[in-house]
PDB file of C-alpha atoms in Angstrom:
ATOM      1  CA  MET A   1     123.095  94.242 102.593  1.00  0.00           C
ATOM      2  CA  HIS A   2     119.498  93.419 103.450  1.00  0.00           C
ATOM      3  CA  ASN A   3     118.363  89.936 102.560  1.00  0.00           C
ATOM      4  CA  ASN A   4     114.638  90.352 102.891  1.00  0.00           C
ATOM      5  CA  ASN A   5     113.260  88.036 100.226  1.00  0.00           C
ATOM      6  CA  ASP A   6     111.170  86.225 102.815  1.00  0.00           C
ATOM      7  CA  ILE A   7     109.271  89.324 104.003  1.00  0.00           C
ATOM      8  CA  ASP A   8     106.962  91.804 102.297  1.00  0.00           C
ATOM      9  CA  ILE A   9     107.380  94.842 104.550  1.00  0.00           C
ATOM     10  CA  LEU A  10     110.530  95.772 106.465  1.00  0.00           C
ATOM     11  CA  ILE A  11     109.847  97.312 109.867  1.00  0.00           C
ATOM     12  CA  SER A  12     112.607  99.629 111.004  1.00  0.00           C
ATOM     13  CA  GLU A  13     112.513  99.804 114.802  1.00  0.00           C
ATOM     14  CA  VAL A  14     113.389 103.346 115.907  1.00  0.00           C
ATOM     15  CA  GLY A  15     112.579 103.078 119.635  1.00  0.00           C
ATOM     16  CA  PRO A  16     116.201 103.004 120.809  1.00  0.00           C
ATOM     17  CA  ARG A  17     116.782 106.313 119.013  1.00  0.00           C
ATOM     18  CA  ASP A  18     113.578 108.283 118.455  1.00  0.00           C
ATOM     19  CA  GLY A  19     111.994 106.857 121.571  1.00  0.00           C
ATOM     20  CA  LEU A  20     114.863 107.157 124.027  1.00  0.00           C
ATOM     21  CA  GLN A  21     116.105 110.539 122.879  1.00  0.00           C
ATOM     22  CA  SER A  22     112.765 112.168 123.629  1.00  0.00           C
ATOM     23  CA  VAL A  23     112.549 110.729 127.146  1.00  0.00           C
ATOM     24  CA  LYS A  24     114.314 112.751 129.845  1.00  0.00           C
ATOM     25  CA  ALA A  25     115.653 109.739 131.734  1.00  0.00           C
ATOM     26  CA  THR A  26     118.666 107.876 130.358  1.00  0.00           C
ATOM     27  CA  MET A  27     118.248 104.115 130.013  1.00  0.00           C
ATOM     28  CA  PRO A  28     121.337 102.235 131.263  1.00  0.00           C
ATOM     29  CA  THR A  29     123.495 100.864 128.438  1.00  0.00           C
ATOM     30  CA  GLU A  30     123.290  97.260 129.627  1.00  0.00           C
ATOM     31  CA  LEU A  31     119.478  97.374 129.595  1.00  0.00           C
ATOM     32  CA  LYS A  32     119.547  98.950 126.127  1.00  0.00           C
ATOM     33  CA  ARG A  33     121.701  96.030 124.962  1.00  0.00           C
ATOM     34  CA  GLN A  34     119.234  93.524 126.410  1.00  0.00           C
ATOM     35  CA  TRP A  35     116.327  95.401 124.832  1.00  0.00           C
ATOM     36  CA  ILE A  36     117.966  95.526 121.389  1.00  0.00           C
ATOM     37  CA  SER A  37     118.761  91.793 121.663  1.00  0.00           C
ATOM     38  CA  ALA A  38     115.132  91.051 122.555  1.00  0.00           C
ATOM     39  CA  LEU A  39     113.850  93.154 119.623  1.00  0.00           C
ATOM     40  CA  ALA A  40     116.193  91.371 117.219  1.00  0.00           C
ATOM     41  CA  GLY A  41     115.208  88.055 118.790  1.00  0.00           C
ATOM     42  CA  ALA A  42     111.559  88.828 118.003  1.00  0.00           C
ATOM     43  CA  GLY A  43     112.503  89.016 114.311  1.00  0.00           C
ATOM     44  CA  LEU A  44     113.100  92.727 113.717  1.00  0.00           C
ATOM     45  CA  ARG A  45     115.834  93.007 111.074  1.00  0.00           C
ATOM     46  CA  GLU A  46     116.585  96.728 111.185  1.00  0.00           C
ATOM     47  CA  ILE A  47     117.074  98.760 114.370  1.00  0.00           C
ATOM     48  CA  GLU A  48     118.067 102.405 114.711  1.00  0.00           C
ATOM     49  CA  ILE A  49     120.244 102.095 117.802  1.00  0.00           C
ATOM     50  CA  GLY A  50     120.737 105.781 118.572  1.00  0.00           C
ATOM     51  CA  SER A  51     122.065 109.137 117.400  1.00  0.00           C
ATOM     52  CA  PHE A  52     125.662 110.226 116.967  1.00  0.00           C
ATOM     53  CA  VAL A  53     125.334 113.656 118.555  1.00  0.00           C
ATOM     54  CA  SER A  54     127.165 115.607 121.244  1.00  0.00           C
ATOM     55  CA  PRO A  55     126.658 113.860 124.604  1.00  0.00           C
ATOM     56  CA  LYS A  56     126.333 117.343 126.109  1.00  0.00           C
ATOM     57  CA  LEU A  57     123.271 117.856 123.922  1.00  0.00           C
ATOM     58  CA  LEU A  58     121.740 114.406 124.331  1.00  0.00           C
ATOM     59  CA  PRO A  59     123.324 112.412 127.170  1.00  0.00           C
ATOM     60  CA  GLN A  60     120.736 109.657 126.456  1.00  0.00           C
ATOM     61  CA  MET A  61     122.657 108.885 123.217  1.00  0.00           C
ATOM     62  CA  ALA A  62     126.226 108.916 124.578  1.00  0.00           C
ATOM     63  CA  ASP A  63     126.594 105.108 124.216  1.00  0.00           C
ATOM     64  CA  ALA A  64     125.741 104.966 120.487  1.00  0.00           C
ATOM     65  CA  ALA A  65     129.090 103.462 119.415  1.00  0.00           C
ATOM     66  CA  GLN A  66     128.821 100.670 122.030  1.00  0.00           C
ATOM     67  CA  LEU A  67     125.312  99.880 120.840  1.00  0.00           C
ATOM     68  CA  VAL A  68     126.446  99.692 117.207  1.00  0.00           C
ATOM     69  CA  ALA A  69     129.062  97.140 118.247  1.00  0.00           C
ATOM     70  CA  HIS A  70     126.377  95.191 120.109  1.00  0.00           C
ATOM     71  CA  GLY A  71     123.962  95.366 117.164  1.00  0.00           C
ATOM     72  CA  ARG A  72     126.682  94.165 114.798  1.00  0.00           C
ATOM     73  CA  SER A  73     127.154  91.093 117.011  1.00  0.00           C
ATOM     74  CA  LEU A  74     123.515  90.012 116.527  1.00  0.00           C
ATOM     75  CA  PRO A  75     123.102  87.706 113.517  1.00  0.00           C
ATOM     76  CA  GLY A  76     121.348  89.241 110.533  1.00  0.00           C
ATOM     77  CA  LEU A  77     120.616  92.604 112.172  1.00  0.00           C
ATOM     78  CA  PHE A  78     120.945  95.713 110.006  1.00  0.00           C
ATOM     79  CA  VAL A  79     122.199  98.518 112.259  1.00  0.00           C
ATOM     80  CA  THR A  80     121.292 102.138 111.564  1.00  0.00           C
ATOM     81  CA  ALA A  81     121.827 105.435 113.386  1.00  0.00           C
ATOM     82  CA  LEU A  82     120.725 109.031 113.107  1.00  0.00           C
ATOM     83  CA  VAL A  83     123.472 111.507 112.251  1.00  0.00           C
ATOM     84  CA  PRO A  84     122.970 115.290 112.081  1.00  0.00           C
ATOM     85  CA  ASN A  85     126.378 116.329 110.712  1.00  0.00           C
ATOM     86  CA  LEU A  86     129.801 115.350 109.385  1.00  0.00           C
ATOM     87  CA  ARG A  87     131.290 114.864 112.835  1.00  0.00           C
ATOM     88  CA  GLY A  88     128.503 112.457 113.754  1.00  0.00           C
ATOM     89  CA  ALA A  89     128.832 110.665 110.412  1.00  0.00           C
ATOM     90  CA  GLN A  90     132.569 110.101 110.910  1.00  0.00           C
ATOM     91  CA  ALA A  91     131.894 108.592 114.351  1.00  0.00           C
ATOM     92  CA  ALA A  92     129.032 106.426 113.070  1.00  0.00           C
ATOM     93  CA  PHE A  93     131.060 105.171 110.083  1.00  0.00           C
ATOM     94  CA  GLU A  94     134.000 104.284 112.339  1.00  0.00           C
ATOM     95  CA  ALA A  95     131.652 102.526 114.788  1.00  0.00           C
ATOM     96  CA  GLY A  96     130.529 100.220 111.956  1.00  0.00           C
ATOM     97  CA  VAL A  97     126.907 101.158 111.189  1.00  0.00           C
ATOM     98  CA  HIS A  98     125.300  99.704 108.059  1.00  0.00           C
ATOM     99  CA  LYS A  99     123.359 102.894 107.358  1.00  0.00           C
ATOM    100  CA  ILE A 100     123.027 106.444 108.614  1.00  0.00           C
ATOM    101  CA  THR A 101     119.969 108.661 108.378  1.00  0.00           C
ATOM    102  CA  MET A 102     120.484 112.407 108.128  1.00  0.00           C
ATOM    103  CA  PRO A 103     117.462 114.434 109.284  1.00  0.00           C
ATOM    104  CA  ILE A 104     116.687 117.094 106.680  1.00  0.00           C
ATOM    105  CA  SER A 105     113.910 119.572 107.490  1.00  0.00           C
ATOM    106  CA  VAL A 106     111.989 120.659 104.416  1.00  0.00           C
ATOM    107  CA  SER A 107     110.840 123.653 106.487  1.00  0.00           C
ATOM    108  CA  GLU A 108     113.794 126.029 106.920  1.00  0.00           C
ATOM    109  CA  PRO A 109     112.469 127.551 110.177  1.00  0.00           C
ATOM    110  CA  HIS A 110     112.309 124.001 111.589  1.00  0.00           C
ATOM    111  CA  SER A 111     115.866 123.337 110.389  1.00  0.00           C
ATOM    112  CA  LEU A 112     117.099 126.464 112.162  1.00  0.00           C
ATOM    113  CA  SER A 113     115.351 125.579 115.421  1.00  0.00           C
ATOM    114  CA  ASN A 114     116.183 121.855 115.267  1.00  0.00           C
ATOM    115  CA  ILE A 115     119.822 121.794 114.110  1.00  0.00           C
ATOM    116  CA  ARG A 116     120.560 125.555 113.861  1.00  0.00           C
ATOM    117  CA  LYS A 117     121.380 125.319 110.159  1.00  0.00           C
ATOM    118  CA  THR A 118     120.026 126.988 107.030  1.00  0.00           C
ATOM    119  CA  HIS A 119     119.296 124.827 103.998  1.00  0.00           C
ATOM    120  CA  ALA A 120     122.533 126.011 102.373  1.00  0.00           C
ATOM    121  CA  GLN A 121     124.494 124.834 105.417  1.00  0.00           C
ATOM    122  CA  VAL A 122     122.614 121.531 105.464  1.00  0.00           C
ATOM    123  CA  PHE A 123     123.522 120.904 101.799  1.00  0.00           C
ATOM    124  CA  GLU A 124     127.211 121.551 102.590  1.00  0.00           C
ATOM    125  CA  GLU A 125     127.019 119.008 105.401  1.00  0.00           C
ATOM    126  CA  VAL A 126     125.344 116.361 103.198  1.00  0.00           C
ATOM    127  CA  ARG A 127     127.951 116.884 100.454  1.00  0.00           C
ATOM    128  CA  SER A 128     130.762 116.399 102.983  1.00  0.00           C
ATOM    129  CA  VAL A 129     129.184 113.260 104.440  1.00  0.00           C
ATOM    130  CA  VAL A 130     128.623 111.710 100.992  1.00  0.00           C
ATOM    131  CA  ALA A 131     132.226 112.535 100.013  1.00  0.00           C
ATOM    132  CA  LEU A 132     133.578 110.929 103.196  1.00  0.00           C
ATOM    133  CA  ARG A 133     131.444 107.835 102.603  1.00  0.00           C
ATOM    134  CA  ASN A 134     132.460 107.557  98.937  1.00  0.00           C
ATOM    135  CA  THR A 135     136.187 107.774  99.673  1.00  0.00           C
ATOM    136  CA  GLN A 136     136.496 105.773 102.897  1.00  0.00           C
ATOM    137  CA  PHE A 137     133.332 103.800 103.682  1.00  0.00           C
ATOM    138  CA  PRO A 138     131.800 102.815 100.329  1.00  0.00           C
ATOM    139  CA  HIS A 139     129.699  99.978 101.766  1.00  0.00           C
ATOM    140  CA  ILE A 140     127.696 102.209 104.157  1.00  0.00           C
ATOM    141  CA  GLN A 141     124.304 103.530 103.035  1.00  0.00           C
ATOM    142  CA  ILE A 142     123.108 107.096 103.513  1.00  0.00           C
ATOM    143  CA  GLU A 143     119.456 107.990 103.876  1.00  0.00           C
ATOM    144  CA  ALA A 144     118.102 111.522 103.841  1.00  0.00           C
ATOM    145  CA  GLY A 145     115.160 111.498 106.226  1.00  0.00           C
ATOM    146  CA  LEU A 146     113.044 114.440 105.117  1.00  0.00           C
ATOM    147  CA  SER A 147     111.151 115.818 108.092  1.00  0.00           C
ATOM    148  CA  THR A 148     108.190 118.199 108.398  1.00  0.00           C
ATOM    149  CA  VAL A 149     107.052 117.017 104.942  1.00  0.00           C
ATOM    150  CA  PHE A 150     103.355 116.961 105.811  1.00  0.00           C
ATOM    151  CA  GLY A 151     103.360 120.255 107.721  1.00  0.00           C
ATOM    152  CA  CYS A 152     105.365 122.038 110.386  1.00  0.00           C
ATOM    153  CA  THR A 153     104.539 123.416 113.838  1.00  0.00           C
ATOM    154  CA  ILE A 154     106.656 126.503 113.091  1.00  0.00           C
ATOM    155  CA  GLN A 155     106.073 127.188 109.403  1.00  0.00           C
ATOM    156  CA  GLY A 156     102.591 125.650 109.159  1.00  0.00           C
ATOM    157  CA  GLU A 157     101.874 124.556 105.587  1.00  0.00           C
ATOM    158  CA  VAL A 158     104.804 122.896 103.761  1.00  0.00           C
ATOM    159  CA  PRO A 159     104.273 122.975  99.966  1.00  0.00           C
ATOM    160  CA  GLU A 160     104.582 119.549  98.328  1.00  0.00           C
ATOM    161  CA  ASP A 161     106.753 121.062  95.595  1.00  0.00           C
ATOM    162  CA  ASP A 162     109.288 122.000  98.306  1.00  0.00           C
ATOM    163  CA  VAL A 163     109.332 118.400  99.510  1.00  0.00           C
ATOM    164  CA  ILE A 164     109.920 117.012  96.015  1.00  0.00           C
ATOM    165  CA  ARG A 165     112.558 119.642  95.229  1.00  0.00           C
ATOM    166  CA  MET A 166     114.412 118.692  98.441  1.00  0.00           C
ATOM    167  CA  ALA A 167     114.151 114.973  97.600  1.00  0.00           C
ATOM    168  CA  VAL A 168     115.586 115.542  94.116  1.00  0.00           C
ATOM    169  CA  THR A 169     118.416 117.678  95.556  1.00  0.00           C
ATOM    170  CA  MET A 170     119.303 114.893  98.006  1.00  0.00           C
ATOM    171  CA  ALA A 171     119.246 112.239  95.268  1.00  0.00           C
ATOM    172  CA  GLU A 172     121.502 114.410  93.104  1.00  0.00           C
ATOM    173  CA  MET A 173     123.928 114.763  96.014  1.00  0.00           C
ATOM    174  CA  GLY A 174     124.326 110.986  96.099  1.00  0.00           C
ATOM    175  CA  VAL A 175     122.267 109.707  99.013  1.00  0.00           C
ATOM    176  CA  ASP A 176     120.997 106.140  98.593  1.00  0.00           C
ATOM    177  CA  GLU A 177     117.490 106.683  99.932  1.00  0.00           C
ATOM    178  CA  VAL A 178     115.067 109.495 100.636  1.00  0.00           C
ATOM    179  CA  GLY A 179     112.482 108.778 103.342  1.00  0.00           C
ATOM    180  CA  LEU A 180     109.533 110.952 104.355  1.00  0.00           C
ATOM    181  CA  ALA A 181     108.696 111.708 107.978  1.00  0.00           C
ATOM    182  CA  ASP A 182     105.569 113.186 109.512  1.00  0.00           C
ATOM    183  CA  THR A 183     107.536 114.766 112.346  1.00  0.00           C
ATOM    184  CA  VAL A 184     104.602 116.496 114.013  1.00  0.00           C
ATOM    185  CA  GLY A 185     101.711 114.148 113.249  1.00  0.00           C
ATOM    186  CA  TYR A 186      99.854 116.282 110.703  1.00  0.00           C
ATOM    187  CA  ALA A 187      99.622 113.796 107.814  1.00  0.00           C
ATOM    188  CA  ASN A 188      96.442 112.237 106.446  1.00  0.00           C
ATOM    189  CA  PRO A 189      96.158 109.211 104.126  1.00  0.00           C
ATOM    190  CA  THR A 190      95.223 111.196 100.994  1.00  0.00           C
ATOM    191  CA  GLN A 191      98.300 113.374 101.407  1.00  0.00           C
ATOM    192  CA  VAL A 192     100.488 110.320 102.103  1.00  0.00           C
ATOM    193  CA  ARG A 193      99.367 108.577  98.902  1.00  0.00           C
ATOM    194  CA  ARG A 194      99.930 111.678  96.816  1.00  0.00           C
ATOM    195  CA  LEU A 195     103.346 112.586  98.234  1.00  0.00           C
ATOM    196  CA  PHE A 196     104.850 109.088  98.124  1.00  0.00           C
ATOM    197  CA  THR A 197     103.581 108.684  94.557  1.00  0.00           C
ATOM    198  CA  ARG A 198     105.251 111.977  93.585  1.00  0.00           C
ATOM    199  CA  LEU A 199     108.416 110.943  95.433  1.00  0.00           C
ATOM    200  CA  ARG A 200     108.679 107.701  93.449  1.00  0.00           C
ATOM    201  CA  ASP A 201     107.953 109.532  90.179  1.00  0.00           C
ATOM    202  CA  SER A 202     110.712 112.062  90.968  1.00  0.00           C
ATOM    203  CA  VAL A 203     113.545 109.950  92.408  1.00  0.00           C
ATOM    204  CA  GLY A 204     112.649 106.379  91.380  1.00  0.00           C
ATOM    205  CA  THR A 205     114.312 103.654  93.428  1.00  0.00           C
ATOM    206  CA  VAL A 206     115.839 106.232  95.789  1.00  0.00           C
ATOM    207  CA  ALA A 207     112.332 106.643  97.286  1.00  0.00           C
ATOM    208  CA  GLY A 208     112.546 105.144 100.762  1.00  0.00           C
ATOM    209  CA  SER A 209     110.816 104.645 104.073  1.00  0.00           C
ATOM    210  CA  ALA A 210     107.780 106.160 105.771  1.00  0.00           C
ATOM    211  CA  HIS A 211     108.011 107.528 109.317  1.00  0.00           C
ATOM    212  CA  PHE A 212     104.676 108.424 110.875  1.00  0.00           C
ATOM    213  CA  HIS A 213     103.731 109.788 114.261  1.00  0.00           C
ATOM    214  CA  ASN A 214     100.443 108.953 115.889  1.00  0.00           C
ATOM    215  CA  THR A 215     100.076 112.366 117.539  1.00  0.00           C
ATOM    216  CA  ARG A 216      96.563 112.828 116.146  1.00  0.00           C
ATOM    217  CA  GLY A 217      95.651 109.154 115.832  1.00  0.00           C
ATOM    218  CA  GLN A 218      96.275 108.850 112.075  1.00  0.00           C
ATOM    219  CA  GLY A 219      99.424 106.722 112.222  1.00  0.00           C
ATOM    220  CA  LEU A 220      98.197 103.297 111.075  1.00  0.00           C
ATOM    221  CA  ALA A 221      95.777 104.790 108.522  1.00  0.00           C
ATOM    222  CA  ASN A 222      98.795 106.563 107.010  1.00  0.00           C
ATOM    223  CA  VAL A 223     100.734 103.283 106.974  1.00  0.00           C
ATOM    224  CA  VAL A 224      98.003 101.609 104.909  1.00  0.00           C
ATOM    225  CA  ALA A 225      98.024 104.567 102.498  1.00  0.00           C
ATOM    226  CA  ALA A 226     101.816 104.360 102.101  1.00  0.00           C
ATOM    227  CA  ILE A 227     101.718 100.608 101.463  1.00  0.00           C
ATOM    228  CA  GLU A 228      99.011 101.090  98.817  1.00  0.00           C
ATOM    229  CA  VAL A 229     101.455 103.213  96.802  1.00  0.00           C
ATOM    230  CA  GLY A 230     104.369 100.796  97.122  1.00  0.00           C
ATOM    231  CA  VAL A 231     106.270 101.803 100.266  1.00  0.00           C
ATOM    232  CA  THR A 232     107.976  98.713 101.732  1.00  0.00           C
ATOM    233  CA  THR A 233     109.852 100.093 104.776  1.00  0.00           C
ATOM    234  CA  ILE A 234     107.937 101.525 107.734  1.00  0.00           C
ATOM    235  CA  ASP A 235     109.473 103.012 110.897  1.00  0.00           C
ATOM    236  CA  ALA A 236     107.884 102.233 114.266  1.00  0.00           C
ATOM    237  CA  SER A 237     108.753 102.350 117.944  1.00  0.00           C
ATOM    238  CA  GLN A 238     108.117  99.672 120.558  1.00  0.00           C
ATOM    239  CA  GLY A 239     105.380 100.842 122.917  1.00  0.00           C
ATOM    240  CA  GLY A 240     105.069 103.995 120.800  1.00  0.00           C
ATOM    241  CA  ILE A 241     107.701 105.650 122.971  1.00  0.00           C
ATOM    242  CA  GLY A 242     109.026 108.987 121.828  1.00  0.00           C
ATOM    243  CA  GLY A 243     106.384 111.513 122.707  1.00  0.00           C
ATOM    244  CA  CYS A 244     105.936 114.459 120.422  1.00  0.00           C
ATOM    245  CA  PRO A 245     107.992 117.395 121.750  1.00  0.00           C
ATOM    246  CA  TYR A 246     105.580 119.893 120.207  1.00  0.00           C
ATOM    247  CA  ALA A 247     102.407 118.191 121.404  1.00  0.00           C
ATOM    248  CA  PRO A 248     102.773 117.488 125.117  1.00  0.00           C
ATOM    249  CA  GLY A 249     100.854 114.457 126.286  1.00  0.00           C
ATOM    250  CA  ALA A 250     100.452 113.057 122.785  1.00  0.00           C
ATOM    251  CA  SER A 251     101.829 109.648 121.919  1.00  0.00           C
ATOM    252  CA  GLY A 252     104.582 109.961 119.366  1.00  0.00           C
ATOM    253  CA  ASN A 253     105.692 107.178 117.078  1.00  0.00           C
ATOM    254  CA  ILE A 254     103.419 104.465 115.777  1.00  0.00           C
ATOM    255  CA  VAL A 255     103.517 101.342 117.948  1.00  0.00           C
ATOM    256  CA  THR A 256     105.595  98.476 116.521  1.00  0.00           C
ATOM    257  CA  GLU A 257     103.367  95.825 118.122  1.00  0.00           C
ATOM    258  CA  ASP A 258     100.204  97.256 116.537  1.00  0.00           C
ATOM    259  CA  LEU A 259     101.966  97.722 113.193  1.00  0.00           C
ATOM    260  CA  VAL A 260     103.071  94.059 113.061  1.00  0.00           C
ATOM    261  CA  TYR A 261      99.502  92.946 113.802  1.00  0.00           C
ATOM    262  CA  LEU A 262      98.094  95.268 111.113  1.00  0.00           C
ATOM    263  CA  LEU A 263     100.504  94.062 108.426  1.00  0.00           C
ATOM    264  CA  GLU A 264     100.363  90.351 109.241  1.00  0.00           C
ATOM    265  CA  SER A 265      96.568  90.358 109.413  1.00  0.00           C
ATOM    266  CA  MET A 266      96.530  92.060 105.979  1.00  0.00           C
ATOM    267  CA  GLY A 267      98.592  89.155 104.601  1.00  0.00           C
ATOM    268  CA  LEU A 268     101.918  91.033 104.559  1.00  0.00           C
ATOM    269  CA  ARG A 269     104.888  89.205 106.049  1.00  0.00           C
ATOM    270  CA  THR A 270     107.075  91.091 108.529  1.00  0.00           C
ATOM    271  CA  GLY A 271     109.175  88.235 109.930  1.00  0.00           C
ATOM    272  CA  VAL A 272     108.276  89.404 113.455  1.00  0.00           C
ATOM    273  CA  ASP A 273     106.864  87.213 116.228  1.00  0.00           C
ATOM    274  CA  ILE A 274     104.255  89.274 118.118  1.00  0.00           C
ATOM    275  CA  GLU A 275     104.512  87.378 121.418  1.00  0.00           C
ATOM    276  CA  ARG A 276     108.280  87.764 121.554  1.00  0.00           C
ATOM    277  CA  LEU A 277     107.937  91.395 120.552  1.00  0.00           C
ATOM    278  CA  VAL A 278     105.478  92.114 123.366  1.00  0.00           C
ATOM    279  CA  ALA A 279     107.804  90.277 125.787  1.00  0.00           C
ATOM    280  CA  ALA A 280     110.640  92.654 124.786  1.00  0.00           C
ATOM    281  CA  ARG A 281     108.696  95.492 126.447  1.00  0.00           C
ATOM    282  CA  GLU A 282     109.916  94.129 129.771  1.00  0.00           C
ATOM    283  CA  TRP A 283     113.388  95.612 129.137  1.00  0.00           C
ATOM    284  CA  LEU A 284     111.849  98.948 128.323  1.00  0.00           C
ATOM    285  CA  GLN A 285     109.831  98.895 131.535  1.00  0.00           C
ATOM    286  CA  ARG A 286     112.954  98.033 133.509  1.00  0.00           C
ATOM    287  CA  GLY A 287     115.070 100.648 131.769  1.00  0.00           C
ATOM    288  CA  LEU A 288     112.498 103.456 131.965  1.00  0.00           C
ATOM    289  CA  PRO A 289     110.307 102.723 134.965  1.00  0.00           C
ATOM    290  CA  GLY A 290     107.117 104.786 134.934  1.00  0.00           C
ATOM    291  CA  GLU A 291     107.406 105.822 131.286  1.00  0.00           C
ATOM    292  CA  PRO A 292     104.010 105.413 129.570  1.00  0.00           C
ATOM    293  CA  LEU A 293     103.943 102.674 126.922  1.00  0.00           C
ATOM    294  CA  TYR A 294     101.239 102.695 124.259  1.00  0.00           C
ATOM    295  CA  GLY A 295      99.659 100.039 122.071  1.00  0.00           C
ATOM    296  CA  PHE A 296      96.466  98.008 121.775  1.00  0.00           C
ATOM    297  CA  ILE A 297      97.911  94.577 120.955  1.00  0.00           C
ATOM    298  CA  PRO A 298      99.939  94.237 124.189  1.00  0.00           C
ATOM    299  CA  ASP A 299      96.689  94.719 126.164  1.00  0.00           C
ATOM    300  CA  ALA A 300      94.125  93.034 123.904  1.00  0.00           C
ATOM    301  CA  GLY A 301      96.184  90.210 122.380  1.00  0.00           C
ATOM    302  CA  VAL A 302      95.822  89.128 118.759  1.00  0.00           C
ATOM    303  CA  GLY A 303      92.403  87.449 118.911  1.00  0.00           C
ATOM    304  CA  LYS A 304      91.373  83.902 118.016  1.00  0.00           C
ATOM    305  CA  ASN A 305      91.143  84.372 114.254  1.00  0.00           C
ATOM    306  CA  PHE A 306      94.645  85.807 113.842  1.00  0.00           C
ATOM    307  CA  HIS A 307      97.075  84.067 111.467  1.00  0.00           C
ATOM    308  CA  TYR A 308     100.543  85.145 110.440  1.00  0.00           C
ATOM    309  CA  ALA A 309     100.816  85.991 106.755  1.00  0.00           C
ATOM    310  CA  LYS A 310     102.134  83.276 104.435  1.00  0.00           C
ATOM    311  CA  LYS A 311     103.985  83.578 101.162  1.00  0.00           C
ATOM    312  CA  ASP A 312     101.583  84.327  98.286  1.00  0.00           C
ATOM    313  CA  ALA A 313      98.680  84.125 100.700  1.00  0.00           C
TER     314      ALA A 313
END
């Protein structure tokens, strides 16, 4: 589905989902459409447009199907959504997503508090979703997004063997990709290198994306560590929106603008135009007035010596 031969690193923009679902206010659908169009116009090729969850639970995500339709209308955009269960998967598949991500907590206490399911129940759900996909929607990809892999606010330490065991279980169940997420911002670069290396050794090409939070300021350092061990898809959120629910006042996701600058200045092509990306913040400011936006590049600019990466540079 992806044709990304002309880039080195794929940035998956998760602001419309991870960002907006952790903000109390609901951004109007029309402004979300404009924002998604502006992000795609800046060169982002993959956008997580929302979550298919009960609107009672997360009214901010009630327009997910409309946003999938909008995303599908933008040329070359790969549209993804977060899906916690079979009901959400059915809705996302029917809406026309290219990929769903199922959040899978490696820490069982986190799973119980986050989606009120034991691991056994989660496995049932994944099996059902994969079966539905295989019989009716064979072209749609399924990613297991393993969360709390670098530690958990409830359980504390999360053994790496548990992470790898969960990744192997997911691969055996037939998911296409297994990504690793630092849900609570505990990860450090040494841990990132080690765990992504083990992930690739255990599940091969099923090893997927990296999702880091900047809660403790380690986000971009962890990105560099992940890239050093061969990760080629990194999640990020425009303006770093999506605070960390367990660390009030902390910025959440890594900032897309800063990530693009980091990668391009390291000679890695992202396909993203920084000026157009920064300009897309305007829709976010309109849609969520007063919400803090993070990032150094929007304030400081790229500097006089900045060049976009070139092929084989």
